[in-house]
Tab-separated table of C-alpha atoms in Angstrom:
chain	number	residue	atom	x	y	z
A	1	MET	CA	30.162	-40.223	31.573
A	2	PRO	CA	28.565	-38.649	28.450
A	3	THR	CA	28.907	-40.425	25.179
A	4	ASP	CA	29.021	-38.979	21.674
A	5	LEU	CA	25.437	-40.129	21.120
A	6	THR	CA	24.011	-37.951	23.918
A	7	ARG	CA	25.944	-34.885	22.796
A	8	ALA	CA	24.700	-35.257	19.226
A	9	SER	CA	21.037	-35.361	20.309
A	10	ALA	CA	21.241	-32.196	22.429
A	11	PRO	CA	19.780	-29.119	20.719
A	12	PRO	CA	22.278	-26.490	19.593
A	13	ALA	CA	22.685	-23.438	21.805
A	14	SER	CA	21.883	-21.007	18.972
A	15	ARG	CA	20.334	-21.206	15.540
A	16	PRO	CA	22.608	-21.686	12.564
A	17	ALA	CA	23.670	-18.543	10.730
A	18	SER	CA	21.811	-19.585	7.572
A	19	ALA	CA	18.451	-19.668	9.390
A	20	ARG	CA	19.136	-16.254	10.911
A	21	ASN	CA	20.080	-14.843	7.505
A	22	PHE	CA	16.907	-16.302	6.006
A	23	ASN	CA	14.805	-14.579	8.662
A	24	ILE	CA	16.542	-11.259	8.020
A	25	VAL	CA	15.953	-11.583	4.273
A	26	ALA	CA	12.303	-12.535	4.820
A	27	ILE	CA	11.731	-9.514	7.076
A	28	ALA	CA	13.464	-7.191	4.589
A	29	LEU	CA	11.371	-8.522	1.695
A	30	THR	CA	8.171	-8.162	3.695
A	31	ALA	CA	9.040	-4.568	4.587
A	32	ALA	CA	9.841	-3.797	0.936
A	33	LEU	CA	6.512	-5.268	-0.225
A	34	VAL	CA	4.579	-3.277	2.370
A	35	ALA	CA	6.384	-0.103	1.298
A	36	LEU	CA	5.551	-0.788	-2.358
A	37	GLN	CA	1.908	-1.360	-1.478
A	38	LEU	CA	1.774	1.940	0.397
A	39	VAL	CA	3.346	3.796	-2.529
A	40	GLY	CA	0.907	2.153	-4.940
A	41	LEU	CA	-2.021	3.040	-2.721
A	42	ALA	CA	-0.886	6.671	-2.518
A	43	LEU	CA	-0.529	6.849	-6.313
A	44	LEU	CA	-3.945	5.279	-6.803
A	45	GLU	CA	-5.530	7.718	-4.366
A	46	ARG	CA	-3.839	10.631	-6.111
A	47	SER	CA	-4.944	9.549	-9.586
A	48	HIS	CA	-8.489	8.940	-8.345
A	49	ALA	CA	-8.641	12.400	-6.784
A	50	HIS	CA	-7.329	13.920	-10.019
A	51	ALA	CA	-9.905	12.027	-12.092
A	52	MET	CA	-12.714	13.158	-9.803
A	53	GLN	CA	-11.542	16.765	-10.060
A	54	MET	CA	-11.502	16.564	-13.860
A	55	SER	CA	-14.960	14.951	-14.118
A	56	PHE	CA	-16.621	17.410	-11.733
A	57	PRO	CA	-15.383	20.922	-12.526
A	58	ARG	CA	-15.915	23.621	-9.970
A	59	GLU	CA	-19.576	24.576	-9.836
A	60	ALA	CA	-18.823	28.294	-9.446
A	61	SER	CA	-17.484	28.455	-12.997
A	62	ALA	CA	-20.523	26.602	-14.371
A	63	TRP	CA	-23.020	29.234	-13.236
A	64	THR	CA	-23.631	32.320	-15.313
A	65	ASP	CA	-25.570	35.473	-14.477
A	66	GLY	CA	-27.798	35.327	-17.568
A	67	PRO	CA	-31.504	34.550	-17.093
A	68	ASP	CA	-31.531	31.883	-19.798
A	69	ALA	CA	-28.595	29.906	-18.435
A	70	ALA	CA	-29.397	26.203	-18.180
A	71	ALA	CA	-28.621	24.444	-14.939
A	72	PRO	CA	-25.626	22.113	-15.235
A	73	GLN	CA	-26.559	18.456	-15.304
A	74	SER	CA	-24.785	16.123	-12.924
A	75	PRO	CA	-24.307	12.475	-13.886
A	76	TYR	CA	-26.624	11.462	-11.023
A	77	ASP	CA	-29.735	13.342	-12.256
């Protein structure tokens, strides 16, 4: 014959709703942070590509047909 003491020590069949809600919120927050990181990375990559394009203009426009045209200097010379 089971007593109240043995029933109280048995683990519950399912987790409480508050623990399940906490897990859902934690997963949603993690997904939101990952999405924000991906957006930030895309913006950083875009701004870096734009900065590189501005600092190194197209070489075709730098060359002229004149004999006394000086060769363009790159920052690595």
